[in-house]
Amino acid sequence: MHLTPKATFLDNTYNKSEHLRLLSSTFRRHQIIVEQCDNHADSSIVVAALTAADDDAVEVRAEDADVFIMLVHHSSDINHPVFVTTSKSSYTVKKIFDALTERQRRYLLFSHAFIDCDTFFCDHGAR
């Protein structure tokens, strides 16, 4: 049996599209909301999560920091808990927001964009 490495498999545009189509249809059959994005997926994920948090708790699974940073930045207005889960841990967005000073909150998006860090860095403090 020949096994193709994940990176090689996903480098093929057709494979990636079919994989996403299969996952999406499986999720939908189990009543999991799926939104496919051509561009600006991070922003779409954040908007969908914040909208869903008006009615119930939300879990967002993301490995990069962009979604997490945007959720923390906008978390002052959420009604229900939002959790960000990575392969290493799970974080309560509101607890992170509450742990920041007003100045840190104000400069959070700018600092993230300025250092251009797209890896999940929060491995300590409030969860």
Coordinates of N, CA and C in Angstrom, one line a residue:
M1 N 0.8 -1.2 0.0 CA 0.0 0.0 0.0 C 0.9 1.2 0.0
H2 N 0.6 2.1 -0.9 CA 1.4 3.4 -1.0 C 0.7 4.5 -0.3
L3 N 1.4 5.2 0.6 CA 0.8 6.3 1.4 C 1.5 7.6 0.9
T4 N 0.7 8.5 0.5 CA 1.2 9.8 0.1 C 1.3 10.7 1.3
P5 N 2.4 11.4 1.4 CA 2.5 12.4 2.5 C 1.4 13.5 2.4
K6 N 1.0 13.9 3.6 CA -0.1 14.9 3.6 C 0.2 16.2 2.8
A7 N 1.4 16.7 2.9 CA 1.8 17.9 2.2 C 1.7 17.7 0.7
T8 N 2.2 16.6 0.3 CA 2.2 16.2 -1.2 C 0.7 16.1 -1.7
F9 N -0.1 15.4 -0.9 CA -1.5 15.3 -1.2 C -2.2 16.6 -1.3
L10 N -2.0 17.5 -0.4 CA -2.7 18.8 -0.3 C -2.1 19.8 -1.3
D11 N -0.9 19.6 -1.8 CA -0.3 20.5 -2.8 C -1.0 20.4 -4.1
N12 N -1.7 19.2 -4.3 CA -2.5 19.0 -5.5 C -3.8 19.7 -5.4
T13 N -4.1 20.7 -6.2 CA -5.4 21.5 -6.1 C -6.6 20.6 -6.2
Y14 N -6.6 19.6 -7.1 CA -7.8 18.8 -7.2 C -8.0 18.0 -5.9
N15 N -6.9 17.4 -5.4 CA -7.0 16.6 -4.1 C -7.6 17.5 -3.0
K16 N -7.0 18.7 -2.9 CA -7.5 19.6 -1.8 C -8.9 19.9 -1.9
S17 N -9.4 20.2 -3.2 CA -10.8 20.6 -3.4 C -11.7 19.4 -3.0
E18 N -11.3 18.2 -3.5 CA -12.2 17.0 -3.2 C -12.2 16.7 -1.7
H19 N -11.0 16.9 -1.1 CA -11.0 16.6 0.4 C -11.9 17.6 1.1
L20 N -11.9 18.9 0.8 CA -12.7 19.9 1.4 C -14.2 19.6 1.1
R21 N -14.5 19.2 -0.1 CA -15.9 18.8 -0.5 C -16.4 17.7 0.4
L22 N -15.6 16.6 0.5 CA -15.9 15.5 1.3 C -16.2 15.8 2.8
L23 N -15.2 16.6 3.3 CA -15.4 17.0 4.7 C -16.6 17.9 4.9
S24 N -16.8 18.8 4.0 CA -18.0 19.7 4.1 C -19.3 18.9 4.1
S25 N -19.4 18.0 3.2 CA -20.7 17.2 3.1 C -20.9 16.4 4.3
T26 N -19.8 15.8 4.8 CA -19.9 15.0 6.0 C -20.3 15.9 7.2
F27 N -19.7 17.0 7.4 CA -20.1 17.9 8.5 C -21.6 18.3 8.3
R28 N -22.0 18.7 7.1 CA -23.4 19.1 6.9 C -24.4 18.0 7.3
R29 N -24.0 16.8 6.9 CA -24.9 15.7 7.3 C -25.1 15.5 8.8
H30 N -24.1 16.0 9.5 CA -24.2 15.9 11.0 C -24.6 17.3 11.6
Q31 N -25.2 18.1 10.8 CA -25.7 19.4 11.3 C -24.7 20.3 11.8
I32 N -23.5 20.2 11.3 CA -22.4 21.2 11.6 C -22.3 22.2 10.5
I33 N -22.4 23.5 10.9 CA -22.4 24.6 10.0 C -21.0 24.7 9.3
V34 N -21.1 24.7 8.0 CA -19.9 24.8 7.1 C -20.0 26.0 6.2
E35 N -19.0 26.9 6.2 CA -18.9 28.0 5.3 C -17.6 27.9 4.6
Q36 N -17.7 27.8 3.3 CA -16.5 27.7 2.4 C -16.2 29.1 1.9
C37 N -14.9 29.5 1.9 CA -14.5 30.8 1.6 C -13.4 30.7 0.5
D38 N -13.5 31.6 -0.5 CA -12.5 31.7 -1.5 C -11.3 32.6 -1.0
N39 N -11.7 33.6 -0.4 CA -10.7 34.6 0.1 C -11.1 35.1 1.5
H40 N -10.1 35.6 2.2 CA -10.4 36.2 3.5 C -11.1 35.2 4.5
A41 N -10.6 34.0 4.5 CA -11.3 32.9 5.3 C -11.2 33.3 6.8
D42 N -10.1 33.9 7.2 CA -10.0 34.2 8.7 C -11.1 35.2 9.1
S43 N -11.3 36.2 8.3 CA -12.3 37.2 8.7 C -13.7 36.5 8.7
S44 N -14.0 35.7 7.7 CA -15.3 35.0 7.6 C -15.5 34.1 8.8
I45 N -14.4 33.4 9.2 CA -14.5 32.5 10.4 C -14.8 33.3 11.6
V46 N -14.2 34.4 11.8 CA -14.4 35.3 13.0 C -15.8 35.8 13.0
V47 N -16.3 36.3 11.8 CA -17.7 36.9 11.8 C -18.7 35.8 12.1
A48 N -18.5 34.6 11.5 CA -19.4 33.5 11.8 C -19.4 33.1 13.2
A49 N -18.2 33.0 13.8 CA -18.1 32.6 15.2 C -18.8 33.7 16.1
L50 N -18.5 34.9 15.9 CA -19.1 36.0 16.7 C -20.6 36.0 16.6
T51 N -21.1 35.8 15.4 CA -22.6 35.8 15.1 C -23.2 34.6 15.9
A52 N -22.6 33.4 15.8 CA -23.1 32.2 16.5 C -23.0 32.4 18.0
A53 N -22.0 33.2 18.5 CA -21.9 33.4 19.9 C -23.0 34.2 20.5
D54 N -23.8 34.9 19.7 CA -25.0 35.6 20.1 C -26.0 34.6 20.7
D55 N -26.0 33.4 20.2 CA -27.0 32.4 20.7 C -26.5 31.3 21.5
D56 N -25.2 30.9 21.4 CA -24.7 29.8 22.2 C -23.2 29.8 22.2
A57 N -22.6 28.9 23.0 CA -21.2 28.8 23.1 C -20.6 28.3 21.7
V58 N -19.4 28.7 21.4 CA -18.8 28.4 20.1 C -17.4 27.9 20.3
E59 N -17.1 26.9 19.5 CA -15.7 26.4 19.5 C -15.2 26.6 18.1
V60 N -14.0 27.3 18.0 CA -13.3 27.5 16.7 C -12.0 26.7 16.7
R61 N -11.8 25.9 15.7 CA -10.6 25.2 15.6 C -9.7 25.8 14.6
A62 N -8.5 26.3 15.1 CA -7.6 27.1 14.3 C -6.2 26.9 14.7
E63 N -5.3 26.7 13.8 CA -3.9 26.5 14.2 C -3.1 27.8 14.0
D64 N -3.6 28.8 13.3 CA -2.8 30.0 13.2 C -3.3 31.1 14.1
A65 N -2.6 32.1 14.3 CA -2.9 33.1 15.3 C -3.9 34.2 14.8
D66 N -4.0 34.3 13.5 CA -4.9 35.4 13.0 C -6.3 35.3 13.5
V67 N -6.9 34.2 13.4 CA -8.3 34.0 13.9 C -8.4 34.3 15.4
F68 N -7.4 33.7 16.1 CA -7.4 33.9 17.6 C -7.3 35.4 18.0
I69 N -6.4 36.1 17.3 CA -6.2 37.5 17.6 C -7.4 38.3 17.3
M70 N -8.0 38.1 16.2 CA -9.2 38.8 15.8 C -10.4 38.5 16.8
L71 N -10.5 37.2 17.2 CA -11.6 36.9 18.2 C -11.3 37.6 19.5
V72 N -10.1 37.6 20.0 CA -9.8 38.3 21.2 C -10.1 39.8 21.1
H73 N -9.7 40.4 20.0 CA -10.0 41.8 19.7 C -11.5 42.2 19.8
H74 N -12.3 41.3 19.2 CA -13.7 41.6 19.1 C -14.5 40.9 20.3
S75 N -13.9 40.3 21.2 CA -14.6 39.5 22.2 C -15.4 40.3 23.3
S76 N -15.2 41.6 23.3 CA -15.9 42.4 24.4 C -17.4 42.4 24.2
D77 N -17.9 42.1 23.0 CA -19.3 42.2 22.6 C -20.0 40.8 22.6
I78 N -19.3 39.8 22.9 CA -20.0 38.5 22.8 C -20.8 38.1 24.0
N79 N -21.9 37.4 23.7 CA -22.8 37.0 24.8 C -22.5 35.6 25.4
H80 N -21.9 34.7 24.7 CA -21.6 33.4 25.1 C -20.2 33.1 24.9
P81 N -19.7 32.1 25.6 CA -18.2 31.7 25.5 C -17.8 31.3 24.1
V82 N -16.6 31.8 23.7 CA -16.0 31.4 22.5 C -14.7 30.7 22.9
F83 N -14.5 29.5 22.4 CA -13.2 28.8 22.7 C -12.5 28.6 21.4
V84 N -11.1 28.8 21.4 CA -10.3 28.5 20.3 C -9.5 27.2 20.7
T85 N -9.6 26.2 19.8 CA -8.9 25.0 20.1 C -7.9 24.7 19.0
T86 N -6.7 24.4 19.5 CA -5.6 24.1 18.6 C -5.2 22.6 18.8
S87 N -4.2 22.2 18.1 CA -3.8 20.8 18.3 C -3.2 20.6 19.7
K88 N -2.8 21.7 20.3 CA -2.1 21.6 21.6 C -3.0 21.9 22.8
S89 N -4.0 22.8 22.6 CA -4.7 23.2 23.8 C -6.0 23.9 23.4
S90 N -6.8 24.3 24.4 CA -8.0 25.1 24.1 C -8.0 26.4 25.0
Y91 N -8.4 27.5 24.4 CA -8.4 28.8 25.1 C -9.7 29.4 25.1
T92 N -10.0 30.1 26.3 CA -11.3 30.8 26.4 C -11.0 32.2 26.0
V93 N -11.5 32.7 24.9 CA -11.2 34.0 24.3 C -11.5 35.1 25.3
K94 N -12.6 35.1 26.0 CA -12.9 36.2 26.9 C -11.9 36.3 28.1
K95 N -11.4 35.1 28.5 CA -10.5 35.2 29.6 C -9.2 35.8 29.1
I96 N -8.8 35.6 27.9 CA -7.6 36.2 27.4 C -7.8 37.7 27.2
F97 N -9.0 38.1 26.7 CA -9.3 39.5 26.6 C -9.3 40.2 27.9
D98 N -9.9 39.6 28.9 CA -10.0 40.2 30.3 C -8.6 40.3 30.9
A99 N -7.7 39.4 30.5 CA -6.3 39.4 31.1 C -5.4 40.6 30.5
L100 N -5.9 41.1 29.4 CA -5.1 42.2 28.8 C -5.4 43.5 29.4
T101 N -4.5 44.4 29.4 CA -4.7 45.8 29.8 C -5.4 46.5 28.7
E102 N -6.0 47.7 29.0 CA -6.7 48.5 28.0 C -5.7 48.8 26.9
R103 N -4.5 49.2 27.2 CA -3.5 49.5 26.2 C -3.2 48.3 25.3
Q104 N -3.0 47.1 25.9 CA -2.7 45.9 25.1 C -3.9 45.6 24.2
R105 N -5.1 45.8 24.6 CA -6.3 45.6 23.8 C -6.2 46.5 22.6
R106 N -5.9 47.8 22.9 CA -5.9 48.8 21.8 C -4.9 48.5 20.7
Y107 N -3.8 48.0 21.1 CA -2.7 47.8 20.1 C -2.6 46.3 19.7
L108 N -3.5 45.5 20.1 CA -3.4 44.0 19.8 C -3.3 43.8 18.2
L109 N -4.3 44.3 17.5 CA -4.3 44.0 16.0 C -3.0 44.6 15.3
F110 N -2.7 45.8 15.7 CA -1.5 46.5 15.1 C -0.3 45.7 15.4
S111 N -0.1 45.3 16.6 CA 1.1 44.6 17.0 C 1.2 43.2 16.3
H112 N 0.1 42.5 16.2 CA 0.1 41.3 15.5 C 0.4 41.5 14.0
A113 N -0.2 42.5 13.4 CA 0.1 42.7 12.0 C 1.6 43.2 11.8
F114 N 2.1 44.0 12.7 CA 3.4 44.5 12.6 C 4.5 43.4 12.7
I115 N 4.3 42.5 13.6 CA 5.3 41.4 13.7 C 5.1 40.3 12.7
D116 N 3.9 40.3 12.1 CA 3.6 39.3 11.0 C 3.8 37.9 11.5
C117 N 3.3 37.6 12.7 CA 3.4 36.3 13.3 C 2.1 35.5 13.0
D118 N 2.2 34.4 12.4 CA 1.0 33.6 12.0 C 1.0 32.3 12.7
T119 N 1.8 32.1 13.8 CA 1.8 30.9 14.5 C 1.1 31.1 15.8
F120 N 0.5 30.1 16.4 CA -0.2 30.2 17.6 C 0.8 30.2 18.8
F121 N 0.9 31.4 19.4 CA 2.0 31.6 20.4 C 1.5 31.6 21.8
C122 N 0.2 31.6 22.1 CA -0.3 31.7 23.5 C -0.2 30.4 24.1
D123 N 0.9 30.2 24.9 CA 1.0 28.9 25.6 C 1.1 29.1 27.1
H124 N 0.7 30.2 27.6 CA 0.8 30.4 29.0 C -0.3 31.4 29.4
G125 N -0.5 31.6 30.7 CA -1.4 32.6 31.1 C -2.9 32.1 31.2
A126 N -3.8 33.0 31.0 CA -5.2 32.6 31.1 C -5.7 31.7 30.0
R127 N -6.4 30.7 30.3 CA -7.0 29.8 29.3 C -8.4 29.8 29.6

